[in-house]
DNA sequence: TTATGGATCTTCT
DNA sequence: GAAGATCCATAAA
């Protein structure tokens, strides 16, 4: 498949805007020449202010410094002793905001994803932030990589123009600032982690 | 069908 | 030393 990378300007604009624009786009991973890709169906925004849940809320640290970098970088962090999560850095340099990719709809490389995930059910391959990292072999090595330039991982335009409704709701799996309406997903998509 | 707890380890206090 | 932007198996209902 031929993937057309999004423009550099795609990553500009507010974090919420980018979070919404990411829905329907394709996350493309080139793993040793093998293409693994999926449509982004669920995202979550993490802001630079008034958002206690964001890693950036405590200020710049060794762990979260990529969030404070330029828009379009990949912020990958490790949590719960066993899981990685993948974020797209947004906003101005020095601000510390990002969009967490929460779920994908698998498109290409499904057999390889099944192998990495040790699962055969298509619907549970990438319907969660840690799951999609496992399925696409995303780990700390990709932290800080530039999605605007990297050939290992990038965001592409979807090949089909489609209409879908975006549902806005509160975040899940988190205790702080849980009332903020910063979670976005494609309505009635089977690969969203949770309704 | 929903509820609960264990896995497991990096980062920050 | 404690908590964590999660997942999954198992238990209860």
mmCIF file with all atom_site columns, C-alpha atoms in Angstrom, chain A residues 24 28 35 43 71 79 85 88 90-91 96 100 112 125 127 131 140 146 152 165 168 181 188 192:
data_model
loop_
_atom_site.group_PDB
_atom_site.id
_atom_site.type_symbol
_atom_site.label_atom_id
_atom_site.label_alt_id
_atom_site.label_comp_id
_atom_site.label_asym_id
_atom_site.label_entity_id
_atom_site.label_seq_id
_atom_site.pdbx_PDB_ins_code
_atom_site.Cartn_x
_atom_site.Cartn_y
_atom_site.Cartn_z
_atom_site.occupancy
_atom_site.B_iso_or_equiv
_atom_site.pdbx_formal_charge
_atom_site.auth_seq_id
_atom_site.auth_comp_id
_atom_site.auth_asym_id
_atom_site.auth_atom_id
_atom_site.pdbx_PDB_model_num
ATOM 1  C CA . UNK A 1 24  ? -9.426  8.446   10.656 1.00 0.00 ? 24  UNK A CA 1
ATOM 2  C CA . UNK A 1 28  ? 2.130   3.451   9.779  1.00 0.00 ? 28  UNK A CA 1
ATOM 3  C CA . UNK A 1 35  ? 4.532   -2.614  7.165  1.00 0.00 ? 35  UNK A CA 1
ATOM 4  C CA . UNK A 1 43  ? -7.360  9.562   20.896 1.00 0.00 ? 43  UNK A CA 1
ATOM 5  C CA . UNK A 1 71  ? 4.985   19.253  17.565 1.00 0.00 ? 71  UNK A CA 1
ATOM 6  C CA . UNK A 1 79  ? 4.107   2.330   32.644 1.00 0.00 ? 79  UNK A CA 1
ATOM 7  C CA . UNK A 1 85  ? 1.900   4.063   25.380 1.00 0.00 ? 85  UNK A CA 1
ATOM 8  C CA . UNK A 1 88  ? 1.963   12.546  19.339 1.00 0.00 ? 88  UNK A CA 1
ATOM 9  C CA . UNK A 1 90  ? 1.537   18.881  19.916 1.00 0.00 ? 90  UNK A CA 1
ATOM 10 C CA . UNK A 1 91  ? 1.631   22.580  20.726 1.00 0.00 ? 91  UNK A CA 1
ATOM 11 C CA . UNK A 1 96  ? 4.320   20.120  27.127 1.00 0.00 ? 96  UNK A CA 1
ATOM 12 C CA . UNK A 1 100 ? -2.350  9.763   23.342 1.00 0.00 ? 100 UNK A CA 1
ATOM 13 C CA . UNK A 1 112 ? 2.385   -10.043 12.303 1.00 0.00 ? 112 UNK A CA 1
ATOM 14 C CA . UNK A 1 125 ? -5.262  -6.553  18.706 1.00 0.00 ? 125 UNK A CA 1
ATOM 15 C CA . UNK A 1 127 ? -8.129  -1.589  20.976 1.00 0.00 ? 127 UNK A CA 1
ATOM 16 C CA . UNK A 1 131 ? -2.149  -3.127  23.013 1.00 0.00 ? 131 UNK A CA 1
ATOM 17 C CA . UNK A 1 140 ? 11.243  3.209   24.134 1.00 0.00 ? 140 UNK A CA 1
ATOM 18 C CA . UNK A 1 146 ? 10.220  12.757  14.501 1.00 0.00 ? 146 UNK A CA 1
ATOM 19 C CA . UNK A 1 152 ? 10.067  3.807   10.909 1.00 0.00 ? 152 UNK A CA 1
ATOM 20 C CA . UNK A 1 165 ? -19.121 11.259  13.775 1.00 0.00 ? 165 UNK A CA 1
ATOM 21 C CA . UNK A 1 168 ? -16.282 13.599  22.780 1.00 0.00 ? 168 UNK A CA 1
ATOM 22 C CA . UNK A 1 181 ? -13.799 16.219  27.924 1.00 0.00 ? 181 UNK A CA 1
ATOM 23 C CA . UNK A 1 188 ? -19.806 3.148   16.261 1.00 0.00 ? 188 UNK A CA 1
ATOM 24 C CA . UNK A 1 192 ? -12.672 1.709   20.219 1.00 0.00 ? 192 UNK A CA 1
#
